[in-house]
Amino acid sequence: MADSSSFVTVTDPSRLTDELAKLRASGGGVLVLPPGIYPVNADLTVDPGVTLEFVNGAKLNIAAGKSLILNGSVEAGITQIFAGDGQIKGDPLVKEFYPQWFGAIASGKSDDTKGIQAAINTAASVGGTVVFPPGLYTASAISLKSGVRLSGEKGAVLQNVTSDTLFTGSGISSFEIENLEGKIGFDLNASSDFSIRQLRITENTGNWAFTSCSNGTIMNNQILNTKNLTERIIYLSGCTDVLVQGNRIKNKTLFNGVDANLNTGINASSSKYCRIVNNHIENCGGQGITFDTNIGITTAADRKCYSNLAEGNIVIGNGQEGITAFASTQFETYDITIAGNICINNRYDGIEIWGVRQCIAEGNSISAPAIKDYSFGAINIYASKDIIVNGNSIDSVPTSGIAAVNGSNYPEPKCSNLILTNNRIQNWNYQDMNPATNHDQTCGVNLFGSDFTVVHGNLFLDTRPGRKYAVKAISVVQGRHHIQGNVNPNNLAMDDHVEADMGWAGRQVAERLPMLRMSQLQGDVNGGNAAGIDPGSVWYNANKFALFFKGYEKAMLTPMIIDETSTVGFPTADYAPGYMQYQLQTGRLFFRGKTGSSNGKYTEVVLKDKFINLSRSTEVTKKPVEGDTYYDPTKKKPVYFDGTNWRDYAGNIVSVNP
C-alpha cells in the first residue's frame, strides 16, 4: 500500500486520464475512484505502479473498440467495476477476478453469461482465478481459456433457463474448475492438462464430452438424477491419459427408467491409457463403464481403444452390463484391465468382454440377486481371445457364472486362449429359471463357444435351497481344453459333450480330475442314485470294498477291486461278471467277463502303449495296435484289439468300427 502522499482521488470522471497521468508522473500510487461512471473512450493504460481503488458504485465504462490496458492492481468489493463493450488487456497484478466485477448479478433472474466470460477472458492474461461467490448464476455457453482456474465458494450455483450451462473449449490447456454446483455440461476438444473436480451436478440435461483430450483429471464430482436419457454421462472419445476418479453418478430410478443402451455412466471410446478408478455409478440406462471403439472415426489406427484400466469402481443397477470392454470391429479394443470392482444388480452381465483381445478380469465381486432379465453370464466373454479371468467372486446371479460365447458376426467367432482360474462361483441361475427359456445358461462355467481354455482351481458351490432346475458346474460343447483341479463340493454335473476334442496336438490336455467319493455307508453308491453321479467320477464303496467308475456315454458302473495281497497269477476270488481287479503288488489289471466257473472267466488287460477312448466309436481315428481298449457305446461294453480282431472281455470276436 502506498503512503498518503501517493493517493489521488478523481473528483471529475472526465478527468480520469489526466489524474492517471499525474499519478504516473509522480512515480505511481493509488487512484481512488468515488461512486460514478468513468468513461474510457480511448485506449487507457494503467501502469504496474498504479492501483485502482474502486469505491462501491464506481465503474469504468470501456467503449466498444477501445481497451483498458491494465498492468497495475485493483482493489474493489464484490460489485460491478467494469462496464461497456470494450476489452480489458494487459498484465494486471491481480490473481483473483469476480464475475460481479464484470456485471454478473447472480440473482437467478438476469443473464450472467457476459460477466462470467469477461472475467475468464481477463484472468486468462495472467493465469488467474475466477472466484464465484455464493449466488445463482444464469449462464448459457461459457468459453474456457488456457491457464484459468474457476473456483466456486459454497453456494455458487450455475443454471441455464432451458438446458445446462455448457463449458466449451478447443485447443486449451492448464485450466481448472472446482467447487461449483448446478446444471453444468462440458464440450471440450483437443484440450490438455486440466482438472475438473468437486462439482455437484443435479438434474442436468446434457453430458460431459471430451474429444481428443489428454492429461486430464475428472475427480470427486457428483452427477445426480440426470435428465440426460440418451447420451453418455461422462464421454471420453479419442482421449489419452485421462484419470476419472472418485466420481459419483447416481440416479433415483433403476436403469434411470430408460431402455438398455442409453445413458451410459462413463465411456472411454477409442481412448488409451485412461484410468476409471474408484467411481460409484448407479442406475444408469446403459453400462456403468464401457471401453469401446468410436465407429465415427474412420482411420483404423485412431479408432483403436487400448491400455485402459477400470479398478475399484462400484457399479449398481445399470441398464446393461456393469463394466464392458467392447469392439465394434474385432480386436480393435485390447489390453483392458478390469480389477477389484463391485458389480451389483446390473441388468445383463456384471462384466462383458466382447470382441476383445488381451483383457484381464481379476478380483471383481459380482452379484445380482434381484435381476431376472436373461444374460449369458456374470462374466460374459464373446468372440474374444487371450483373456484372463482370475480370482473373481460370483454369487447369486441370474444365469451362468462365466460364459464363453460364439460371435458369428466376427471373423474369429470362437473365444480362444482363455485362462479361468481361482474364481469362486456360487448360486448361479439364482432365480431358478427354466433352462429351456434361459439359453441353457445354468453352468458355473460354460465353454459353449471356446477353444484352448484352461479351467483350474475354481470353486463351484450351490447353496440355494429348493431348486426346481438342476445346475451344472462346467459345460463343454466343443474345443480343446485343460480342465483340472477345480473344487466341486456338491458333485454338480460336468456336462462334457462328445463333440469336444479331448486331444490337443496329439497330447492329452483335456484332463479332468474325477470326484473321489469315499462312502462309509454300507451299499452306498451316491445314495443309491447312479443317475446323480457325475460322469467320469470314481468313488469307493465301503461295503463292497470296491472302487466304482461311471463312464461318459451311459450310466456304466464298472466296479474295481483293489487286491493288496496277490503276488502272481489270475484272481482266485469269484467276483461277479463286470468287475475289474487290480493287483497292487504285480501291477496287473484283470476283467471278469464270463459267468460261473468257466475257463477264461478272467481276462488280463495288458497296459502296453494304450489309449482308452470314450468318444463315439466313429470318432476314434487312431489305427489300433494290439491291446488297445475303448468303450463301445453301441455294444455298451469295453472291447480290446488282439492284434487281428476286436474282442469283448469274454473273448468273443465283435464287429465294431473304431
mmCIF file of N, CA and C in Angstrom, residues 49 227 348 399 410 530 537 560 611:
data_model
loop_
_atom_site.group_PDB
_atom_site.id
_atom_site.type_symbol
_atom_site.label_atom_id
_atom_site.label_comp_id
_atom_site.label_asym_id
_atom_site.label_seq_id
_atom_site.Cartn_x
_atom_site.Cartn_y
_atom_site.Cartn_z
ATOM 1 N N GLY A 49 2.818 0.353 -11.434
ATOM 2 C CA GLY A 49 2.921 1.013 -10.134
ATOM 3 C C GLY A 49 1.645 1.649 -9.662
ATOM 4 N N LYS A 227 -31.235 -35.840 -16.126
ATOM 5 C CA LYS A 227 -32.344 -35.902 -17.074
ATOM 6 C C LYS A 227 -31.840 -36.185 -18.482
ATOM 7 N N TYR A 348 -27.836 -56.980 -17.288
ATOM 8 C CA TYR A 348 -27.336 -58.139 -18.003
ATOM 9 C C TYR A 348 -26.145 -58.731 -17.248
ATOM 10 N N THR A 399 -27.912 -66.115 -14.413
ATOM 11 C CA THR A 399 -27.653 -67.266 -15.277
ATOM 12 C C THR A 399 -26.302 -67.859 -14.933
ATOM 13 N N TYR A 410 -18.263 -61.959 -36.171
ATOM 14 C CA TYR A 410 -16.858 -61.585 -36.202
ATOM 15 C C TYR A 410 -16.058 -62.600 -37.019
ATOM 16 N N ALA A 530 -27.534 -93.764 -9.045
ATOM 17 C CA ALA A 530 -26.458 -93.741 -10.029
ATOM 18 C C ALA A 530 -26.630 -92.587 -11.006
ATOM 19 N N SER A 537 -16.795 -89.853 -12.709
ATOM 20 C CA SER A 537 -16.490 -89.907 -11.283
ATOM 21 C C SER A 537 -16.018 -91.296 -10.857
ATOM 22 N N MET A 560 -14.266 -101.847 -9.354
ATOM 23 C CA MET A 560 -12.879 -102.292 -9.394
ATOM 24 C C MET A 560 -12.445 -102.711 -7.994
ATOM 25 N N PHE A 611 -4.402 -96.599 -25.357
ATOM 26 C CA PHE A 611 -5.278 -95.444 -25.214
ATOM 27 C C PHE A 611 -6.659 -95.995 -24.885
#
